Each structure stands twice: as structure tokens, then as C-alpha cells.
JSON list of C-alpha atoms in Angstrom, two decimals:
[
{"chain": "A", "resi": 1, "resn": "MET", "atom": "CA", "xyz": [-26.71, 5.12, -16.00]},
{"chain": "A", "resi": 2, "resn": "VAL", "atom": "CA", "xyz": [-28.18, 8.57, -15.86]},
{"chain": "A", "resi": 3, "resn": "PRO", "atom": "CA", "xyz": [-31.55, 8.02, -17.67]},
{"chain": "A", "resi": 4, "resn": "VAL", "atom": "CA", "xyz": [-32.25, 5.08, -15.47]},
{"chain": "A", "resi": 5, "resn": "LEU", "atom": "CA", "xyz": [-31.49, 7.07, -12.20]},
{"chain": "A", "resi": 6, "resn": "ALA", "atom": "CA", "xyz": [-33.47, 9.87, -13.83]},
{"chain": "A", "resi": 7, "resn": "SER", "atom": "CA", "xyz": [-36.51, 7.81, -14.45]},
{"chain": "A", "resi": 8, "resn": "ALA", "atom": "CA", "xyz": [-36.06, 5.72, -11.17]},
{"chain": "A", "resi": 9, "resn": "THR", "atom": "CA", "xyz": [-35.90, 9.40, -8.90]},
{"chain": "A", "resi": 10, "resn": "GLY", "atom": "CA", "xyz": [-37.74, 11.54, -11.12]},
{"chain": "A", "resi": 11, "resn": "LEU", "atom": "CA", "xyz": [-34.65, 14.00, -10.95]},
{"chain": "A", "resi": 12, "resn": "PRO", "atom": "CA", "xyz": [-33.13, 15.48, -14.04]},
{"chain": "A", "resi": 13, "resn": "GLY", "atom": "CA", "xyz": [-29.48, 14.38, -14.60]},
{"chain": "A", "resi": 14, "resn": "ASP", "atom": "CA", "xyz": [-27.80, 17.43, -13.39]},
{"chain": "A", "resi": 15, "resn": "THR", "atom": "CA", "xyz": [-29.63, 17.43, -10.24]},
{"chain": "A", "resi": 16, "resn": "ILE", "atom": "CA", "xyz": [-28.70, 13.88, -9.53]},
{"chain": "A", "resi": 17, "resn": "TRP", "atom": "CA", "xyz": [-25.01, 14.51, -10.21]},
{"chain": "A", "resi": 18, "resn": "ASN", "atom": "CA", "xyz": [-24.55, 18.16, -8.78]},
{"chain": "A", "resi": 19, "resn": "GLU", "atom": "CA", "xyz": [-26.97, 17.58, -5.60]},
{"chain": "A", "resi": 20, "resn": "THR", "atom": "CA", "xyz": [-28.23, 14.17, -4.80]},
{"chain": "A", "resi": 21, "resn": "TYR", "atom": "CA", "xyz": [-24.77, 12.30, -5.41]},
{"chain": "A", "resi": 22, "resn": "TRP", "atom": "CA", "xyz": [-23.17, 14.47, -2.66]},
{"chain": "A", "resi": 23, "resn": "THR", "atom": "CA", "xyz": [-25.57, 13.55, -0.05]},
{"chain": "A", "resi": 24, "resn": "GLU", "atom": "CA", "xyz": [-26.59, 10.38, 2.09]},
{"chain": "A", "resi": 25, "resn": "PRO", "atom": "CA", "xyz": [-27.14, 7.81, 1.59]},
{"chain": "A", "resi": 26, "resn": "TRP", "atom": "CA", "xyz": [-25.61, 8.19, -1.81]},
{"chain": "A", "resi": 27, "resn": "GLN", "atom": "CA", "xyz": [-22.12, 8.78, -0.56]},
{"chain": "A", "resi": 28, "resn": "THR", "atom": "CA", "xyz": [-22.18, 5.78, 1.93]},
{"chain": "A", "resi": 29, "resn": "ILE", "atom": "CA", "xyz": [-23.63, 3.72, -0.74]},
{"chain": "A", "resi": 30, "resn": "GLY", "atom": "CA", "xyz": [-20.74, 4.76, -3.16]},
{"chain": "A", "resi": 31, "resn": "ALA", "atom": "CA", "xyz": [-18.43, 4.08, -0.27]},
{"chain": "A", "resi": 32, "resn": "VAL", "atom": "CA", "xyz": [-19.47, 0.37, 0.24]},
{"chain": "A", "resi": 33, "resn": "VAL", "atom": "CA", "xyz": [-19.76, -0.47, -3.45]},
{"chain": "A", "resi": 34, "resn": "ASN", "atom": "CA", "xyz": [-16.15, 1.16, -4.03]},
{"chain": "A", "resi": 35, "resn": "SER", "atom": "CA", "xyz": [-14.49, -0.24, -0.97]},
{"chain": "A", "resi": 36, "resn": "LEU", "atom": "CA", "xyz": [-11.23, -2.19, -1.41]},
{"chain": "A", "resi": 37, "resn": "PRO", "atom": "CA", "xyz": [-11.09, -3.81, 2.03]},
{"chain": "A", "resi": 38, "resn": "LEU", "atom": "CA", "xyz": [-14.82, -4.75, 1.45]},
{"chain": "A", "resi": 39, "resn": "ALA", "atom": "CA", "xyz": [-14.03, -6.32, -2.13]},
{"chain": "A", "resi": 40, "resn": "ALA", "atom": "CA", "xyz": [-10.68, -8.22, -0.46]},
{"chain": "A", "resi": 41, "resn": "VAL", "atom": "CA", "xyz": [-12.92, -9.72, 2.01]},
{"chain": "A", "resi": 42, "resn": "ILE", "atom": "CA", "xyz": [-15.61, -10.91, -0.16]},
{"chain": "A", "resi": 43, "resn": "THR", "atom": "CA", "xyz": [-12.95, -12.36, -2.68]},
{"chain": "A", "resi": 44, "resn": "THR", "atom": "CA", "xyz": [-11.40, -14.08, 0.47]},
{"chain": "A", "resi": 45, "resn": "PHE", "atom": "CA", "xyz": [-14.45, -15.35, 1.60]},
{"chain": "A", "resi": 46, "resn": "GLY", "atom": "CA", "xyz": [-15.29, -16.56, -1.77]},
{"chain": "A", "resi": 47, "resn": "ILE", "atom": "CA", "xyz": [-12.15, -18.49, -2.31]},
{"chain": "A", "resi": 48, "resn": "ALA", "atom": "CA", "xyz": [-12.07, -19.88, 1.32]},
{"chain": "A", "resi": 49, "resn": "MET", "atom": "CA", "xyz": [-15.69, -21.06, 0.68]},
{"chain": "A", "resi": 50, "resn": "LYS", "atom": "CA", "xyz": [-15.06, -22.31, -2.65]},
{"chain": "A", "resi": 51, "resn": "ARG", "atom": "CA", "xyz": [-17.89, -20.19, -4.11]},
{"chain": "A", "resi": 52, "resn": "TRP", "atom": "CA", "xyz": [-16.65, -19.39, -7.76]},
{"chain": "A", "resi": 53, "resn": "TRP", "atom": "CA", "xyz": [-19.61, -16.60, -8.11]},
{"chain": "A", "resi": 54, "resn": "LEU", "atom": "CA", "xyz": [-18.51, -14.94, -4.79]},
{"chain": "A", "resi": 55, "resn": "THR", "atom": "CA", "xyz": [-15.01, -14.92, -5.70]},
{"chain": "A", "resi": 56, "resn": "ALA", "atom": "CA", "xyz": [-15.83, -13.64, -9.27]},
{"chain": "A", "resi": 57, "resn": "PHE", "atom": "CA", "xyz": [-17.94, -10.95, -7.76]},
{"chain": "A", "resi": 58, "resn": "GLY", "atom": "CA", "xyz": [-15.19, -9.98, -5.30]},
{"chain": "A", "resi": 59, "resn": "LEU", "atom": "CA", "xyz": [-12.32, -9.86, -8.11]},
{"chain": "A", "resi": 60, "resn": "ALA", "atom": "CA", "xyz": [-14.90, -7.66, -10.24]},
{"chain": "A", "resi": 61, "resn": "MET", "atom": "CA", "xyz": [-14.96, -5.36, -7.59]},
{"chain": "A", "resi": 62, "resn": "LEU", "atom": "CA", "xyz": [-11.29, -5.28, -7.10]},
{"chain": "A", "resi": 63, "resn": "VAL", "atom": "CA", "xyz": [-10.94, -4.79, -10.92]},
{"chain": "A", "resi": 64, "resn": "HIS", "atom": "CA", "xyz": [-13.61, -1.95, -10.85]},
{"chain": "A", "resi": 65, "resn": "ILE", "atom": "CA", "xyz": [-11.99, -0.07, -8.12]},
{"chain": "A", "resi": 66, "resn": "GLY", "atom": "CA", "xyz": [-8.45, -0.26, -9.67]},
{"chain": "A", "resi": 67, "resn": "LEU", "atom": "CA", "xyz": [-9.78, 1.26, -12.62]},
{"chain": "A", "resi": 68, "resn": "ASP", "atom": "CA", "xyz": [-12.11, 3.54, -10.75]},
{"chain": "A", "resi": 69, "resn": "LEU", "atom": "CA", "xyz": [-9.39, 4.92, -8.42]},
{"chain": "A", "resi": 70, "resn": "PRO", "atom": "CA", "xyz": [-7.31, 6.77, -10.75]},
{"chain": "A", "resi": 71, "resn": "LEU", "atom": "CA", "xyz": [-10.13, 8.02, -12.97]},
{"chain": "A", "resi": 72, "resn": "HIS", "atom": "CA", "xyz": [-12.01, 10.21, -10.41]},
{"chain": "A", "resi": 73, "resn": "GLY", "atom": "CA", "xyz": [-11.41, 13.76, -9.76]},
{"chain": "A", "resi": 74, "resn": "GLU", "atom": "CA", "xyz": [-13.51, 15.86, -7.33]},
{"chain": "A", "resi": 75, "resn": "ASP", "atom": "CA", "xyz": [-16.06, 13.20, -7.19]},
{"chain": "A", "resi": 76, "resn": "ALA", "atom": "CA", "xyz": [-13.66, 10.46, -5.92]},
{"chain": "A", "resi": 77, "resn": "HIS", "atom": "CA", "xyz": [-15.15, 7.57, -3.65]},
{"chain": "A", "resi": 78, "resn": "ARG", "atom": "CA", "xyz": [-13.92, 6.69, -0.21]},
{"chain": "A", "resi": 79, "resn": "HIS", "atom": "CA", "xyz": [-12.13, 3.59, -1.48]},
{"chain": "A", "resi": 80, "resn": "PHE", "atom": "CA", "xyz": [-10.72, 2.84, 1.82]},
{"chain": "A", "resi": 81, "resn": "TRP", "atom": "CA", "xyz": [-14.00, 2.77, 3.80]},
{"chain": "A", "resi": 82, "resn": "PRO", "atom": "CA", "xyz": [-14.59, 1.51, 6.32]},
{"chain": "A", "resi": 83, "resn": "LEU", "atom": "CA", "xyz": [-10.99, 2.03, 7.53]},
{"chain": "A", "resi": 84, "resn": "SER", "atom": "CA", "xyz": [-10.68, 5.48, 6.16]},
{"chain": "A", "resi": 85, "resn": "ASP", "atom": "CA", "xyz": [-12.87, 8.51, 4.91]},
{"chain": "A", "resi": 86, "resn": "TRP", "atom": "CA", "xyz": [-9.80, 9.59, 2.65]},
{"chain": "A", "resi": 87, "resn": "ARG", "atom": "CA", "xyz": [-10.27, 10.14, -1.01]},
{"chain": "A", "resi": 88, "resn": "PHE", "atom": "CA", "xyz": [-7.56, 10.09, -3.96]},
{"chain": "A", "resi": 89, "resn": "ILE", "atom": "CA", "xyz": [-8.47, 13.14, -6.09]},
{"chain": "A", "resi": 90, "resn": "SER", "atom": "CA", "xyz": [-7.04, 12.00, -9.45]},
{"chain": "A", "resi": 91, "resn": "PRO", "atom": "CA", "xyz": [-5.95, 14.82, -11.86]},
{"chain": "A", "resi": 92, "resn": "VAL", "atom": "CA", "xyz": [-7.92, 12.53, -14.47]},
{"chain": "A", "resi": 93, "resn": "SER", "atom": "CA", "xyz": [-11.65, 12.05, -14.58]},
{"chain": "A", "resi": 94, "resn": "TYR", "atom": "CA", "xyz": [-13.44, 9.34, -16.48]},
{"chain": "A", "resi": 95, "resn": "TRP", "atom": "CA", "xyz": [-15.86, 12.09, -17.73]},
{"chain": "A", "resi": 96, "resn": "ASN", "atom": "CA", "xyz": [-15.07, 15.68, -16.84]},
{"chain": "A", "resi": 97, "resn": "PRO", "atom": "CA", "xyz": [-13.42, 17.78, -19.39]},
{"chain": "A", "resi": 98, "resn": "SER", "atom": "CA", "xyz": [-11.64, 20.08, -17.31]},
{"chain": "A", "resi": 99, "resn": "GLU", "atom": "CA", "xyz": [-10.11, 17.09, -15.37]},
{"chain": "A", "resi": 100, "resn": "ASN", "atom": "CA", "xyz": [-8.55, 15.66, -18.47]},
{"chain": "A", "resi": 101, "resn": "GLY", "atom": "CA", "xyz": [-11.69, 13.75, -18.92]},
{"chain": "A", "resi": 102, "resn": "ARG", "atom": "CA", "xyz": [-11.38, 13.15, -22.77]},
{"chain": "A", "resi": 103, "resn": "PHE", "atom": "CA", "xyz": [-8.29, 11.37, -21.98]},
{"chain": "A", "resi": 104, "resn": "GLY", "atom": "CA", "xyz": [-10.03, 9.50, -19.02]},
{"chain": "A", "resi": 105, "resn": "ILE", "atom": "CA", "xyz": [-12.97, 8.22, -21.13]},
{"chain": "A", "resi": 106, "resn": "LEU", "atom": "CA", "xyz": [-10.80, 7.10, -23.89]},
{"chain": "A", "resi": 107, "resn": "VAL", "atom": "CA", "xyz": [-8.95, 5.03, -21.25]},
{"chain": "A", "resi": 108, "resn": "GLU", "atom": "CA", "xyz": [-12.37, 3.61, -19.93]},
{"chain": "A", "resi": 109, "resn": "CYS", "atom": "CA", "xyz": [-13.47, 2.71, -23.48]},
{"chain": "A", "resi": 110, "resn": "ALA", "atom": "CA", "xyz": [-10.33, 1.11, -24.40]},
{"chain": "A", "resi": 111, "resn": "VAL", "atom": "CA", "xyz": [-10.61, -0.96, -21.37]},
{"chain": "A", "resi": 112, "resn": "VAL", "atom": "CA", "xyz": [-14.09, -1.77, -22.08]},
{"chain": "A", "resi": 113, "resn": "ALA", "atom": "CA", "xyz": [-13.21, -2.89, -25.63]},
{"chain": "A", "resi": 114, "resn": "ALA", "atom": "CA", "xyz": [-10.26, -5.15, -24.52]},
{"chain": "A", "resi": 115, "resn": "GLY", "atom": "CA", "xyz": [-12.59, -6.70, -21.91]},
{"chain": "A", "resi": 116, "resn": "SER", "atom": "CA", "xyz": [-15.63, -7.27, -24.23]},
{"chain": "A", "resi": 117, "resn": "ALA", "atom": "CA", "xyz": [-13.24, -8.66, -26.83]},
{"chain": "A", "resi": 118, "resn": "ALA", "atom": "CA", "xyz": [-11.87, -11.28, -24.45]},
{"chain": "A", "resi": 119, "resn": "LEU", "atom": "CA", "xyz": [-15.67, -12.06, -23.20]},
{"chain": "A", "resi": 120, "resn": "TRP", "atom": "CA", "xyz": [-16.80, -12.29, -26.82]},
{"chain": "A", "resi": 121, "resn": "THR", "atom": "CA", "xyz": [-14.47, -14.97, -27.79]},
{"chain": "A", "resi": 122, "resn": "ARG", "atom": "CA", "xyz": [-14.61, -16.78, -24.59]},
{"chain": "A", "resi": 123, "resn": "PHE", "atom": "CA", "xyz": [-18.31, -16.79, -24.57]},
{"chain": "A", "resi": 124, "resn": "PRO", "atom": "CA", "xyz": [-20.13, -17.67, -27.73]},
{"chain": "A", "resi": 125, "resn": "LYS", "atom": "CA", "xyz": [-23.79, -17.68, -26.21]},
{"chain": "A", "resi": 126, "resn": "ARG", "atom": "CA", "xyz": [-26.11, -15.32, -27.93]},
{"chain": "A", "resi": 127, "resn": "TRP", "atom": "CA", "xyz": [-27.26, -13.68, -24.50]},
{"chain": "A", "resi": 128, "resn": "VAL", "atom": "CA", "xyz": [-23.61, -13.22, -23.41]},
{"chain": "A", "resi": 129, "resn": "ARG", "atom": "CA", "xyz": [-22.78, -11.57, -26.49]},
{"chain": "A", "resi": 130, "resn": "LEU", "atom": "CA", "xyz": [-25.87, -9.38, -26.30]},
{"chain": "A", "resi": 131, "resn": "PHE", "atom": "CA", "xyz": [-24.83, -7.97, -23.11]},
{"chain": "A", "resi": 132, "resn": "VAL", "atom": "CA", "xyz": [-21.19, -7.58, -24.39]},
{"chain": "A", "resi": 133, "resn": "GLY", "atom": "CA", "xyz": [-22.34, -5.61, -27.32]},
{"chain": "A", "resi": 134, "resn": "LEU", "atom": "CA", "xyz": [-24.73, -3.38, -25.30]},
{"chain": "A", "resi": 135, "resn": "ALA", "atom": "CA", "xyz": [-21.65, -2.76, -22.94]},
{"chain": "A", "resi": 136, "resn": "VAL", "atom": "CA", "xyz": [-19.51, -1.59, -25.95]},
{"chain": "A", "resi": 137, "resn": "ALA", "atom": "CA", "xyz": [-22.38, 0.66, -27.27]},
{"chain": "A", "resi": 138, "resn": "ILE", "atom": "CA", "xyz": [-22.92, 2.32, -24.16]},
{"chain": "A", "resi": 139, "resn": "SER", "atom": "CA", "xyz": [-19.21, 2.99, -23.93]},
{"chain": "A", "resi": 140, "resn": "ALA", "atom": "CA", "xyz": [-19.04, 4.13, -27.43]},
{"chain": "A", "resi": 141, "resn": "ALA", "atom": "CA", "xyz": [-21.84, 6.43, -26.93]},
{"chain": "A", "resi": 142, "resn": "MET", "atom": "CA", "xyz": [-20.23, 7.96, -23.74]},
{"chain": "A", "resi": 143, "resn": "VAL", "atom": "CA", "xyz": [-17.21, 8.76, -25.70]},
{"chain": "A", "resi": 144, "resn": "VAL", "atom": "CA", "xyz": [-18.95, 10.48, -28.60]},
{"chain": "A", "resi": 145, "resn": "LEU", "atom": "CA", "xyz": [-21.09, 12.38, -25.87]},
{"chain": "A", "resi": 146, "resn": "ASN", "atom": "CA", "xyz": [-18.35, 13.50, -23.85]},
{"chain": "A", "resi": 147, "resn": "TRP", "atom": "CA", "xyz": [-16.47, 14.81, -27.03]},
{"chain": "A", "resi": 148, "resn": "LEU", "atom": "CA", "xyz": [-19.58, 16.48, -28.65]},
{"chain": "A", "resi": 149, "resn": "ALA", "atom": "CA", "xyz": [-21.32, 17.60, -25.81]},
{"chain": "A", "resi": 150, "resn": "PRO", "atom": "CA", "xyz": [-19.33, 17.16, -22.35]},
{"chain": "A", "resi": 151, "resn": "PRO", "atom": "CA", "xyz": [-21.76, 16.81, -19.32]},
{"chain": "A", "resi": 152, "resn": "ALA", "atom": "CA", "xyz": [-22.29, 19.61, -16.74]},
{"chain": "A", "resi": 153, "resn": "PHE", "atom": "CA", "xyz": [-22.05, 17.45, -13.85]},
{"chain": "A", "resi": 154, "resn": "GLY", "atom": "CA", "xyz": [-19.97, 18.46, -10.99]},
{"chain": "A", "resi": 155, "resn": "ALA", "atom": "CA", "xyz": [-19.88, 21.89, -12.57]}
]
């Protein structure tokens, strides 16, 4: 994710996460894509309109938020936007070693591995398995990088 953002913005990773992340419009974008009320509305509309893709998108948002909420420390999102700007500051970060990030990254990796195994067996198509393998590789790389060279983001 960092290399993509860095190349798209021309900014180094530490600038993106220590400065840009905390400014507008990034904070509002983060609130929108991590909003429980918005995800619930999208899921409800998907079900009501019998649109499987909209329902799947809403449910994917809800699963992401459910896993995201307990794994963000000082960089927590506004998960109840637009109803509230409150943020749950978790004692466990998914990346920051000073906020139990080594444990958090292992939890995240375990969830990715379990979900990937389910997708791998459910969808035998080569392109699906390519993306599943890519997700596992990225997660494994995040674990290795977090253990060997903890990121300086948010420091």
C-alpha cells in the first residue's frame, strides 16, 4: 500500500503516514470507507434491491470494519461517521510495535490466511487464486517487515 501511495503522490511513506494521513481530505475519506452506518445502509440496500454485488460490498465493508476497529491505536478511524466523530483508540495496533503491533499484525495475518484458505478452496479459477496468493504474500511480507524493521509511521 505504501509504495502505491508513495508513487501516486510523489511523497515518501513516512510523510504520507506522519503528515498527509492526518489532514483533509484523507481523514474524511478514511471516515467514509470505514463507516459502520454507511456499510449497514449499503448492505441493507443490496439486500432490498436483490443486488448480490452491493450486498457483498456492504458485507465486506462490515467485516473489514469489524476487524479494523480493534486493531487501530492512535490512528483510529471515525467508525460511526456521519453520526459521530468519536474514535475507539485500541490498545492493540495492527502495525505499531509500541501499541502491541507485533501481536496485531499476527492477528491480521491469521485472518487473511483463514479467509484466503476459504477462498482458495471455494474458487478454483486461476485468476482468483492469483489474487489470493498475492494477498497472502503481502500479508506475510508485512509480518516479516514488522518484526525485522518496525515502521516509523505515526512516531
